[in-house]
Coordinates of C-alpha atoms in Angstrom, one line a residue:
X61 CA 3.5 -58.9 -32.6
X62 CA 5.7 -58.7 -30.0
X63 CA 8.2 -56.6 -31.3
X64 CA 5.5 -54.4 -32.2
X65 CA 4.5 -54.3 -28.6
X66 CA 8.3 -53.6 -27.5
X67 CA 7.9 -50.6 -30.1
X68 CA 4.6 -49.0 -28.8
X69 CA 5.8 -49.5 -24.8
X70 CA 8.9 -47.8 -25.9
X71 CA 6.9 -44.9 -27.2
X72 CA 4.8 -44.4 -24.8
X73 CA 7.5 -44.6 -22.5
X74 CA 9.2 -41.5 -24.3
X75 CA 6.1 -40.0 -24.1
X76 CA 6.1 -40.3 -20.7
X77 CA 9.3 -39.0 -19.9
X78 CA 8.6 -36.1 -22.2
X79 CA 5.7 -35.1 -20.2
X80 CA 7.3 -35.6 -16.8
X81 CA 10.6 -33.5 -18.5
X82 CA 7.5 -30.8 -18.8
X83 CA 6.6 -30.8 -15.1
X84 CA 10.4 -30.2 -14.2
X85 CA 12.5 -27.4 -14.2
X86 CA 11.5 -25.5 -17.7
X87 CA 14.5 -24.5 -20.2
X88 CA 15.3 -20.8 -19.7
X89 CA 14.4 -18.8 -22.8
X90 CA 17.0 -16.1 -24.3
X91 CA 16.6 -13.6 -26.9
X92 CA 18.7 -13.1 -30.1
X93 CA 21.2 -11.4 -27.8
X94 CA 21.3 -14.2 -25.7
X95 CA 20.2 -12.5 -23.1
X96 CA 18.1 -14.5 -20.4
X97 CA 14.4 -13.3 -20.4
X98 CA 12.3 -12.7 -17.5
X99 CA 9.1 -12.4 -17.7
X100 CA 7.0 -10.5 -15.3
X101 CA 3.4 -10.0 -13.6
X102 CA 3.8 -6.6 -13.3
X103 CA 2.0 -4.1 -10.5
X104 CA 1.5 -0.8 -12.1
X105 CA -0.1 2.4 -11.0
X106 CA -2.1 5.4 -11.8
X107 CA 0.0 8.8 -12.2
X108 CA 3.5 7.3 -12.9
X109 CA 4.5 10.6 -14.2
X110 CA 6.7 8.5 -16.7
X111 CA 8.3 10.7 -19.4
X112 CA 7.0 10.7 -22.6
X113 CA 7.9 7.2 -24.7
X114 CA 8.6 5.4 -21.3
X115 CA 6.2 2.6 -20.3
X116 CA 5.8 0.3 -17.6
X117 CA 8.1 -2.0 -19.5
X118 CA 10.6 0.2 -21.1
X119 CA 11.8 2.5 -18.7
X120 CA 14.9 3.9 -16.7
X121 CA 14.6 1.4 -14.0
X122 CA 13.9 -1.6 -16.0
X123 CA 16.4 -0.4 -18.7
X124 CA 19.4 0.0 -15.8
X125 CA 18.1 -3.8 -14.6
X126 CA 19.0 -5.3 -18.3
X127 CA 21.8 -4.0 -18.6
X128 CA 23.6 -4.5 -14.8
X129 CA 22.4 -8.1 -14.7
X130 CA 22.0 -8.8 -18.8
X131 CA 19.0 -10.0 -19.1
X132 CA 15.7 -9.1 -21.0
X133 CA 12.9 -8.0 -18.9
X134 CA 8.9 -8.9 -20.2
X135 CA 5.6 -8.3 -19.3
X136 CA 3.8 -11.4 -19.4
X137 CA 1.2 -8.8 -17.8
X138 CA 0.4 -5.8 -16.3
X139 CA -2.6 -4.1 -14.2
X140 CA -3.2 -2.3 -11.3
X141 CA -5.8 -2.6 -8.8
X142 CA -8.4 -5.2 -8.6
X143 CA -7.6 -6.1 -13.2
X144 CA -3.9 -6.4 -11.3
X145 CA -5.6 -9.5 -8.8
X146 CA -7.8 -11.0 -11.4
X147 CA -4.4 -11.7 -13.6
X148 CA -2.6 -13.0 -10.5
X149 CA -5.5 -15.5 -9.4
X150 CA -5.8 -16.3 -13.1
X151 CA -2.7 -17.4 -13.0
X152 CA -2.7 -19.6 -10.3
X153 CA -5.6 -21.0 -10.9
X154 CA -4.0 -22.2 -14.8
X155 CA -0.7 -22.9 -13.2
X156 CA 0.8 -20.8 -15.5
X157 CA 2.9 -18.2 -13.2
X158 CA 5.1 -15.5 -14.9
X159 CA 8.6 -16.2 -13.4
X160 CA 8.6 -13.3 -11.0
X161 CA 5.1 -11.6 -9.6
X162 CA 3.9 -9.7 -7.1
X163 CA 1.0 -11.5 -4.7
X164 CA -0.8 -11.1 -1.7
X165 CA -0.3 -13.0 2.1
X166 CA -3.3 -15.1 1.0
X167 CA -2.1 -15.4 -2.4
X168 CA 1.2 -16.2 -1.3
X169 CA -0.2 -19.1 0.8
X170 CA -1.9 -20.8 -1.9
X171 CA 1.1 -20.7 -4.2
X172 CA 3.1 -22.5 -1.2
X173 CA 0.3 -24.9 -0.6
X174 CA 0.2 -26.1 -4.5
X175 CA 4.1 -26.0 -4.9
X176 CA 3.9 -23.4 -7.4
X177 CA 6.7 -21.3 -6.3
X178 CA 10.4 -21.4 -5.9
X179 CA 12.1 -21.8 -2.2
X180 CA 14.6 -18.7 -1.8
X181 CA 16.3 -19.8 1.4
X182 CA 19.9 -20.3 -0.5
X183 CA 19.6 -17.3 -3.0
X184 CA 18.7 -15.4 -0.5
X185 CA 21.6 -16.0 1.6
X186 CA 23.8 -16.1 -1.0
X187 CA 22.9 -13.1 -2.6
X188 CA 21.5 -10.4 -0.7
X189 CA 23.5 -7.5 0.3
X190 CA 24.3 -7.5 3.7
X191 CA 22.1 -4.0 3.6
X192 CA 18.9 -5.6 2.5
X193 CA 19.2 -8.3 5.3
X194 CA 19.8 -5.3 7.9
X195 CA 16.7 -3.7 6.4
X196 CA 14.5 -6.8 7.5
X197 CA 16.2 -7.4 11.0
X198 CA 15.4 -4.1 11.7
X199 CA 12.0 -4.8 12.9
X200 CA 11.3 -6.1 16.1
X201 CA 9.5 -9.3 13.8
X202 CA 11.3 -9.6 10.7
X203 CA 9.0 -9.4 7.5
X204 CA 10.8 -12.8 5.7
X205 CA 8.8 -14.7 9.0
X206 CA 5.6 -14.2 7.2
X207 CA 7.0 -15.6 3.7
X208 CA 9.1 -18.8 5.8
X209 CA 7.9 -22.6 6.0
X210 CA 9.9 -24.8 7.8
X211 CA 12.7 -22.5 7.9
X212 CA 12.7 -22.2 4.3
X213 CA 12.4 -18.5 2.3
X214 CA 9.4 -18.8 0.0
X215 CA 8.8 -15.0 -1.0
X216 CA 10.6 -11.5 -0.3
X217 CA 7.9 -9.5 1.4
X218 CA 8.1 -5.6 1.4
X219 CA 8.7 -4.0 4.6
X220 CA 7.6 -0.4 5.4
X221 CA 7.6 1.5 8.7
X222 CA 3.9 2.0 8.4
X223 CA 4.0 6.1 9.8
X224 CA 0.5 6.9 11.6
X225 CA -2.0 7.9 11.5
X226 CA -4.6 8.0 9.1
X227 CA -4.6 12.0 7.9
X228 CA -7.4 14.1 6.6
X229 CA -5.9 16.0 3.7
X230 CA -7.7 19.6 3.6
X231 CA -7.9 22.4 1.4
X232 CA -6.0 24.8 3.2
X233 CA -6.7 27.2 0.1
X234 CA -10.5 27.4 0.6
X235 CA -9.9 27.6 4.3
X236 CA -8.0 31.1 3.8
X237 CA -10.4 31.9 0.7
X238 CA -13.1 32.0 2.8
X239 CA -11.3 33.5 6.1
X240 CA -12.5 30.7 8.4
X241 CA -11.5 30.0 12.3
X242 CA -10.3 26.3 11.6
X243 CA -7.4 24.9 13.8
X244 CA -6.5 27.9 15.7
X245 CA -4.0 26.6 17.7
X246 CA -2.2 25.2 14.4
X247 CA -1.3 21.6 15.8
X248 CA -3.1 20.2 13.3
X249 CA -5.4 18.0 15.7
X250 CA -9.3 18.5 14.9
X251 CA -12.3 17.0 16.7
X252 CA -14.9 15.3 14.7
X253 CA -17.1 18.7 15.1
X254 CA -15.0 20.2 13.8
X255 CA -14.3 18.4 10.5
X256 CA -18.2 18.1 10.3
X257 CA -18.7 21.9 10.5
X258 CA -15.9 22.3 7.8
X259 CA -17.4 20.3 5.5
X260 CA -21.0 21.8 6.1
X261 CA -19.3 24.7 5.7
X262 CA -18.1 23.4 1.8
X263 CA -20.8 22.7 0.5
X264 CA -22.5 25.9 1.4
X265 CA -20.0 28.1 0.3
X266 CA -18.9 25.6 -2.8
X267 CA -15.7 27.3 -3.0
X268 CA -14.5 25.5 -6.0
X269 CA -17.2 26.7 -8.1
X270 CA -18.6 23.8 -9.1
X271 CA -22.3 24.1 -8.4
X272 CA -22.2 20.5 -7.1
X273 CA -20.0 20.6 -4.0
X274 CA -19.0 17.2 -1.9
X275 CA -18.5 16.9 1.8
X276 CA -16.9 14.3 2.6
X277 CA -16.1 11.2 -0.2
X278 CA -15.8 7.7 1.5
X279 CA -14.9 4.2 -0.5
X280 CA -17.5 1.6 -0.7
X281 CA -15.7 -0.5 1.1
X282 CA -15.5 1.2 4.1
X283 CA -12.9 0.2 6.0
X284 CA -8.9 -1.6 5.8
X285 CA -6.7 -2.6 8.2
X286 CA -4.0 -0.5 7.6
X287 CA -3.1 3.4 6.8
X288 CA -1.8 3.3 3.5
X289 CA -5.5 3.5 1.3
X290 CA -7.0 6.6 0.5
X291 CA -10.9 7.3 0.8
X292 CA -11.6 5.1 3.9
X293 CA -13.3 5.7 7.2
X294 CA -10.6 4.4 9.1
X295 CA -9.3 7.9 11.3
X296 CA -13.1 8.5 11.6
X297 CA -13.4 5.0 13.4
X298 CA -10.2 5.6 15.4
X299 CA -11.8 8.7 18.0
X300 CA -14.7 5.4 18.7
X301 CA -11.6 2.9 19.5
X302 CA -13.3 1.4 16.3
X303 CA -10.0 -1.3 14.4
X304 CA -12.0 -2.8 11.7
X305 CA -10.4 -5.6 10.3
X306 CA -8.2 -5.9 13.0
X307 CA -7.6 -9.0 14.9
X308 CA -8.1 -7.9 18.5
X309 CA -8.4 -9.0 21.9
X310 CA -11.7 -7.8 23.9
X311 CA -12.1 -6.7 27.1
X312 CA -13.2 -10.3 28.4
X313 CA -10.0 -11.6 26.7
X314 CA -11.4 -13.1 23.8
X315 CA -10.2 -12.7 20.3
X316 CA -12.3 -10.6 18.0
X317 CA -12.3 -9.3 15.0
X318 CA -12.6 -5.2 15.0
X319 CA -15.5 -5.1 12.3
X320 CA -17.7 -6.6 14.9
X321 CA -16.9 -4.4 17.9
X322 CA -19.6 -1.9 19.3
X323 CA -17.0 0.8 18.4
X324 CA -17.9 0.5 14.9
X325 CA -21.3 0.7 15.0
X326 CA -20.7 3.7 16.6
X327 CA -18.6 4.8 14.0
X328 CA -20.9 3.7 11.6
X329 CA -23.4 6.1 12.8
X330 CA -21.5 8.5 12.2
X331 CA -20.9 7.8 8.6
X332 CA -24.6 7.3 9.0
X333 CA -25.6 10.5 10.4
X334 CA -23.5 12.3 8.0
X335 CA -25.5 10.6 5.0
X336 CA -28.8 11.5 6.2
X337 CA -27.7 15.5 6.6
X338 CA -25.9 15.3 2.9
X339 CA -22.1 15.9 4.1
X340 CA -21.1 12.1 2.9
X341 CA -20.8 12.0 -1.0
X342 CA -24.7 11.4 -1.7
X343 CA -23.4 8.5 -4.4
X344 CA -21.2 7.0 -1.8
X345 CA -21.5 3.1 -2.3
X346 CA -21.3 3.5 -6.3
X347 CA -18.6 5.6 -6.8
X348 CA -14.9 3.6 -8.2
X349 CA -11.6 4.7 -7.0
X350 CA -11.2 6.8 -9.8
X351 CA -14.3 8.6 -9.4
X352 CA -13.5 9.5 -6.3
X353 CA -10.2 10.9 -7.2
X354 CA -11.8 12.8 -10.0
X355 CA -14.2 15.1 -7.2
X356 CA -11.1 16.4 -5.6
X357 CA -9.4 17.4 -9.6
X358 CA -12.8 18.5 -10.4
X359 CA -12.8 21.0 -7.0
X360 CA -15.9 19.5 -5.8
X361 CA -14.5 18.4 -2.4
X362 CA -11.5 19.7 -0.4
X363 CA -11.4 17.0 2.3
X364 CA -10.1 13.6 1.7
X365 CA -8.8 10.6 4.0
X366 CA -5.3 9.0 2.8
X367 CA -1.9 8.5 4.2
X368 CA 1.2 11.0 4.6
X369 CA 2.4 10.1 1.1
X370 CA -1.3 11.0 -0.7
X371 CA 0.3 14.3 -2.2
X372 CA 2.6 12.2 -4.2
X373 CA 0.5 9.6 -5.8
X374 CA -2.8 11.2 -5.7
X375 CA -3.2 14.9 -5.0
X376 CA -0.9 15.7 -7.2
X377 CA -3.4 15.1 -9.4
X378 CA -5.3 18.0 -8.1
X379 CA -2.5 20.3 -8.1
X380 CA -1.7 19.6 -12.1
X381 CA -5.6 21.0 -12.5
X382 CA -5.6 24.0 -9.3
X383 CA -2.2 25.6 -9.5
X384 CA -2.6 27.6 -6.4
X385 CA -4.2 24.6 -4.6
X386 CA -2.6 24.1 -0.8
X387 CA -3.4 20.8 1.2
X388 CA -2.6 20.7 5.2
X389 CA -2.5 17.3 7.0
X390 CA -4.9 17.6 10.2
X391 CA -6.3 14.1 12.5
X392 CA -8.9 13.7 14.3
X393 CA -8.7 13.4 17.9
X394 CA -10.7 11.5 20.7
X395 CA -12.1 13.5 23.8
X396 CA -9.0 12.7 25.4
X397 CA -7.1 14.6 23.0
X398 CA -5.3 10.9 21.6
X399 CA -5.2 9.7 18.4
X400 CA -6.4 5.8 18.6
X401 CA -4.4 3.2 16.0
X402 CA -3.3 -0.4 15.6
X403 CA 0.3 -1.2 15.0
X404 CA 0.8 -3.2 12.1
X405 CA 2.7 -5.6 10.5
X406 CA 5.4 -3.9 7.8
X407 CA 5.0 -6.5 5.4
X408 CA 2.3 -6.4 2.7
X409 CA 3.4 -7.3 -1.0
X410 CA 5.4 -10.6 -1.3
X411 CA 7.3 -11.0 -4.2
X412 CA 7.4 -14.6 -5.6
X413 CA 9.9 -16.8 -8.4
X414 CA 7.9 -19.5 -10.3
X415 CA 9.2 -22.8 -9.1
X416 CA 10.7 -24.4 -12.4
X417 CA 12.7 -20.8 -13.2
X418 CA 16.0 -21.2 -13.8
X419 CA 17.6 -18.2 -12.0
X420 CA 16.0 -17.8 -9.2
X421 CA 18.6 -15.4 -8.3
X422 CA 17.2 -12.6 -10.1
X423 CA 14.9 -11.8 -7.4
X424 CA 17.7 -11.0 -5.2
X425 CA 19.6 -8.6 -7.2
X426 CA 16.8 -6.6 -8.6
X427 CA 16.3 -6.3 -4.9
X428 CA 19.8 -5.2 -4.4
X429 CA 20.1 -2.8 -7.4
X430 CA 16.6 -0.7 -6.7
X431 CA 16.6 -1.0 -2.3
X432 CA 20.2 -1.0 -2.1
X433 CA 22.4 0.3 -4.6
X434 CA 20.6 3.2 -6.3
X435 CA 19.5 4.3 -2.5
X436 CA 23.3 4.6 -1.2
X437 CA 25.0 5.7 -4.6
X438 CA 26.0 9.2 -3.0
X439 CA 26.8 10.4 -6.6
X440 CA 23.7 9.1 -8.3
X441 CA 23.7 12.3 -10.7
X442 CA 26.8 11.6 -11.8
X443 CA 26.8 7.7 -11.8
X444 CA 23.2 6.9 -12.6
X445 CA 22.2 10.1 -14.7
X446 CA 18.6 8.7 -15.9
X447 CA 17.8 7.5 -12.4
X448 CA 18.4 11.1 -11.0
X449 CA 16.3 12.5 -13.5
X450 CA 13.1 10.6 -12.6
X451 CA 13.9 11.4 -8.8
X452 CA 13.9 14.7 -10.2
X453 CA 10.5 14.5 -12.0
X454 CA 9.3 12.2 -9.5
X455 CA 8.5 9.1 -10.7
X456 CA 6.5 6.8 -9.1
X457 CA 8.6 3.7 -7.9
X458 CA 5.7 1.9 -9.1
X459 CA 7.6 1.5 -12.6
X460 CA 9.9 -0.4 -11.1
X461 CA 10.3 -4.0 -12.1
X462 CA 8.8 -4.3 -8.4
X463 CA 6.2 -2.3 -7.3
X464 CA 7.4 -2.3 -3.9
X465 CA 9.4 -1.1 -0.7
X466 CA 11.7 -2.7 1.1
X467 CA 12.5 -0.2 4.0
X468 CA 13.8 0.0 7.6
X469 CA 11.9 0.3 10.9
X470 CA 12.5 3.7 11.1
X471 CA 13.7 5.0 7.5
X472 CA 10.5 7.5 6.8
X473 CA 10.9 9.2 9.9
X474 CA 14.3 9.3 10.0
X475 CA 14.6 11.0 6.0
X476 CA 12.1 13.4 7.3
X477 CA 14.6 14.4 10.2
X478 CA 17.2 14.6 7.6
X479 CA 15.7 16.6 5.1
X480 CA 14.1 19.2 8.0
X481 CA 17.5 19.4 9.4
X482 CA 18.9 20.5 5.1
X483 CA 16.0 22.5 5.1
X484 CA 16.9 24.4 8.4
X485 CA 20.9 24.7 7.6
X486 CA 21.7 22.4 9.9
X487 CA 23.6 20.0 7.8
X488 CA 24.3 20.3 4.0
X489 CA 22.3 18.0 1.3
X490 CA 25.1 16.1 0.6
X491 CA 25.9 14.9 4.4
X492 CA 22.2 13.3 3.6
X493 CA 23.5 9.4 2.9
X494 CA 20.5 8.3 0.4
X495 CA 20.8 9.2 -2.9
X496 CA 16.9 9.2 -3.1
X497 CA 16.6 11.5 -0.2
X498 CA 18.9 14.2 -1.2
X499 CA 17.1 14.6 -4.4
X500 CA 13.7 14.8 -2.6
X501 CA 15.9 17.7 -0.4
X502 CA 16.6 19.4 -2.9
X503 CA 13.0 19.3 -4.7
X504 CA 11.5 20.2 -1.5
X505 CA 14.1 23.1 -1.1
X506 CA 13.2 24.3 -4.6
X507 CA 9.6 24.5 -3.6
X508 CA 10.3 25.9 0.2
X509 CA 12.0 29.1 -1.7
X510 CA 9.6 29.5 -4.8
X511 CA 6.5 27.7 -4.4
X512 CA 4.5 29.6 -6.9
X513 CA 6.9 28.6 -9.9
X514 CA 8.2 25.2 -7.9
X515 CA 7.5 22.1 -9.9
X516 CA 4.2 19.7 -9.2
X517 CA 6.9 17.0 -8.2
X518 CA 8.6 19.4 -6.0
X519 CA 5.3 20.2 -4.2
X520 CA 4.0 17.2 -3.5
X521 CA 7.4 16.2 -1.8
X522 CA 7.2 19.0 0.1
X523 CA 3.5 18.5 1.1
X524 CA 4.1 14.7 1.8
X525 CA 7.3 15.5 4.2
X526 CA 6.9 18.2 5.6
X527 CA 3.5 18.1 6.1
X528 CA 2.5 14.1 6.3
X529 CA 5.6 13.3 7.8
X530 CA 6.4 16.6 10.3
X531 CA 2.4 15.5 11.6
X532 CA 3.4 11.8 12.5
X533 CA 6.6 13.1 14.3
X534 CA 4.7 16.0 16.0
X535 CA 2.5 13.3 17.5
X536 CA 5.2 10.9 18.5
X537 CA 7.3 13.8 20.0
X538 CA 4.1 14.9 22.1
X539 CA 2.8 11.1 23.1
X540 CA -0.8 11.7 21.4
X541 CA -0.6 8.1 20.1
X542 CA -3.0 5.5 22.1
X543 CA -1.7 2.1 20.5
X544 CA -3.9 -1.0 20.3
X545 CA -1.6 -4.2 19.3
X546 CA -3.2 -6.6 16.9
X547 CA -2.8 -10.1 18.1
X548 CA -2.6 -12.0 15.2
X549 CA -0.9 -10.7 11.2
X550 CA -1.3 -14.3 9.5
X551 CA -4.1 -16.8 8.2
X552 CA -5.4 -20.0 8.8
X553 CA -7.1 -22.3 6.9
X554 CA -10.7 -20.7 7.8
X555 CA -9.2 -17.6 6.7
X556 CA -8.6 -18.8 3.5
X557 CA -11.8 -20.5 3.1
X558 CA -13.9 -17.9 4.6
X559 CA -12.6 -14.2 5.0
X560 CA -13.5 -13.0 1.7
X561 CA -16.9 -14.1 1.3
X562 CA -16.9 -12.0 4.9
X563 CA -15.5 -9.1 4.0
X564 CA -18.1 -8.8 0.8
X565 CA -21.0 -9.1 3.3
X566 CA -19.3 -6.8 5.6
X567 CA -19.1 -4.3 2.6
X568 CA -22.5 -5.2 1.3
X569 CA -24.2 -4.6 5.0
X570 CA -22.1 -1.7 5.8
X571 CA -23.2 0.3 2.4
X572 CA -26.8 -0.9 3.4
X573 CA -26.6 0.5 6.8
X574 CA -24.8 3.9 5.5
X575 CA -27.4 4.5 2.8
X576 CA -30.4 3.9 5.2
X577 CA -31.7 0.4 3.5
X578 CA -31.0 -1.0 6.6
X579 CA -31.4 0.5 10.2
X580 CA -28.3 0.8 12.4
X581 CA -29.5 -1.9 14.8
X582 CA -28.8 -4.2 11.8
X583 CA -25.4 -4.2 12.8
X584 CA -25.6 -6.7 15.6
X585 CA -27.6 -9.0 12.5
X586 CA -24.4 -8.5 10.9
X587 CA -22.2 -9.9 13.9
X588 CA -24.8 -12.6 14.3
X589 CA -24.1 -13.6 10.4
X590 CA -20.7 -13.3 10.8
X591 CA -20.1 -15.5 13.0
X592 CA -22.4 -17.8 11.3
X593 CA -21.0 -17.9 8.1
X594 CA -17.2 -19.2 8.9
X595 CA -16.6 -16.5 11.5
X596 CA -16.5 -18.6 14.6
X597 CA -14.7 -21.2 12.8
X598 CA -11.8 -18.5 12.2
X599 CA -11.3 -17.1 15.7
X600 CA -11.1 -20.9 16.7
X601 CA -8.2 -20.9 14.6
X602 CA -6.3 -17.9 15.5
X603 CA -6.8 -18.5 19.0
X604 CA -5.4 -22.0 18.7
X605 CA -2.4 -20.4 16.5
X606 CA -1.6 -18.3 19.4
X607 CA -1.8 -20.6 21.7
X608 CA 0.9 -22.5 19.9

């Protein structure tokens, strides 16, 4: 019996061991090539303009990765938008992480609170090019502070010169179709009266033939904290002083959050206003992203909120469908002729490594390859000949292994300067030292000389530079910019616990007050439940965070 018992203890003890052997560092998988494979949660986008036969996993990009660093890359899975952030939370919440993924601060967090995810700190410093480290320091807070514990790298965030403000994209087409007075003085600064009149104007005339013309389309959700989204009412909030979803400090010196400000109420009755008189979208609340999108391709609106890149991810779109179709870049302005906006922090994605992988390292030199190599190759035609060629068609980065950027401080205003001064004669294309941006020269050069047989890619570059981007620098240059700082990027425990469920009711109370369900004075219920509901908890938080 007792050898018996020896037997069954030393089973079980193997058992054990087998099982602990699974919660350790996992064997790396190869294919038949022996090639390492990598498998990926992968970020995609809408509009890649891939070339035919090229996905998300097979492409130029991820085909150049394979075959500099030999190894097999694999979509373990891939979505965009909100199907992108059920798969990530799906996976954390098995425990089952693809070995590289994309997540969010508050993602991010939790995987570093459960262990779940690989610390970076020697790979990273082995590894990265001496250019991608320069590319972080160059900010007057280094992106990596919001991915370090301890000291320790946890996550390579991107970093992007976020270039303000907040631009209404316009049909400048239908402004010249239907000979009207807008913008006379051409600086591309409009009052809200303005924009309001425009848009009445619109739907009167429906110059896109339509017989169902839109005003003005707005997102459900409102508001972001940033300038990157499309479809928001964030530059409409800015001429109030309204920063929703900003943490700011009050005028008595408190710390509030800029969804709860008087500022936006007024701004929401605005958006109000413009509801009950039919110049908002009359389905705004249940409209998706999509649909959206699909009433400027469809030529039933010509005014749209989005960032200075919009033309190359989204209203290119509408060009594919209007051949002829022009879009300026115009902001609003407050009554002191400034344009209102809160600085913000450059980092946004965080790319993570599952803790048990076995190259970590891999990370790092996709980093290097796509933000470092490729960008200074100065003969990338000649070197790189399939990368070129989607620079040429313009490709979305997005099919990338990493949907991501990883750029300087000042690196979209400073390719702007470059590619005016190529465009003016000043300096030649190739005394431009990113590969990237002489290829976007060039395109934008094609379109400068013959726009009416210049490619879709090659107009939207030029509509994103040297419109987007000749607007933010036109406004730095003359000091329109009011800046309000945000005092606080992170999250706290309350955050975590709490902030969601807010920014649902926030959302929910918002449409309610829009649509007329609830009265305008409901916003200061809204504060009131705020607060309530895990609000106060929060600001005690941050303000003990910066009192640290």
């Amino acid at each position: 019996m007792n050898i018996k018992k020896d037997v069954i203890y030393f089973v079980l003890l193997i058992s054990l061991f087998s099982l602990l052997g699974c919660v350790g560092e996992s064997e790396p998988e190869h294919n038949e090539d022996g090639q390492l494979i990598v498998k990926l949660g992968k970020q995609t986008a809408t509009n890649p303009k891939l070339p035919e036969g090229d996905t998300f996993e097979d492409n130029a990009y991820t085909r150049l990765a394979e075959e500099v660093l030999d190894i097999e890359l694999v979509n373990e899975f891939e979505a965009n938008g909100e199907d992108y952030d059920r798969q990530v939370a799906l996976a954390i919440s098995s425990g089952e992480l693809p070995d590289m993924m994309q997540v969010s601060q508050e993602e991010f967090e939790e995987l570093y609170e459960n262990d779940l995810i690989a610390d970076l700190t020697d790979v990273f410093e082995e590894h990265a090019s001496d250019y991608i480290q320069g590319l972080y320091d160059s900010y007057d807070i280094n992106p990596l502070e919001d991915t370090t514990f301890e000291g320790h790298i946890y996550g390579l965030p991107a970093a992007v010169n976020v270039t303000p403000p907040h631009m209404i994209w316009i049909r400048q087409d239908w402004i010249d179709q239907l000979q009207l007075d807008f913008d006379v003085d051409g600086d591309k600064l409009i009052t809200i009266e303005e924009l309001e009149s425009l848009a009445l104007t619109f739907i009167e005339e429906d110059p896109g033939n339509t017989g169902n013309p839109v005003g003005i389309p707005l997102a459900h959700w409102l508001n972001e904290p940033g300038y990157g989204g499309a479809f928001t009412m964030t530059t409409i909030g800015s001429i109030f002083g309204s920063y929703p979803r900003n943490w700011i400090e009050s005028t008595d010196g408190n710390i509030t959050n800029g969804s709860l400000m008087p500022e936006t109420k007024e701004a929401l009755a605005q958006v109000k206003d413009w509801f009950d008189r039919g110049i908002l979208d009359p389905q705004f609340g249940t409209r998706s992203w999509d649909d959206i999108m699909a009433l400027a391709v469809n030529g039933q609106t010509g005014i749209v909120t989005g960032a200075w890149h919009m033309p190359d991810w989204g209203l290119s779109n509408v060009k594919e469908m209007h051949p002829d179709v022009v879009f300026e870049a115009y902001t609003l302005v407050d009554d002191q002729h400034k344009v209102n906006i809160a600085s913000q922090s450059p980092s946004g994605s965080i790319a993570v490594v599952r803790k048990d992988f076995s190259n970590p390292e891999i990370l790092i030199k996709l980093i290097n390859l796509f933000y470092d190599t490729l960008k200074n190759e100065p003969n990338l035609e000649e070197v790189y000949p399939d990368i070129y060629q989607y620079q040429v068609l313009d490709v979305d980065g997005a099919v990338r292994p990493l949907n991501m950027e990883i750029l300087g401080s000042t690196s979209e205003l400073e390719h702007y300067a470059e590619i005016s001064d190529a465009l003016n004669g000043d300096i030649e294309v190739s005394d431009i030292p990113d590969a990237r941006n002489q290829s976007i020269a060039l395109s934008i050069m094609e379109y400068s000389d013959n726009p009416e047989d210049a490619s879709t890619a090659a107009w939207a570059l030029y509509h994103s530079r040297m419109k987007g981007l000749k607007l933010g620098q036109y406004l730095i240059d003359h000091d329109h910019f009011e800046w309000v700082h945000p005092v606080f990027f992170g999250t706290t425990p309350a955050i975590e616990q709490y902030y969601g469920n807010l920014l649902s009711m926030e959302e929910e109370e918002f449409i309610k007050i829009v649509t007329g369900v609830e009265s305008i004075d409901h916003f200061d219920t809204f504060v009131e439940m705020w607060h309530s509901q895990g609000g106060d908890e929060i600001l005690a938080e941050i303000e003990a965070e910066i009192a640290e």
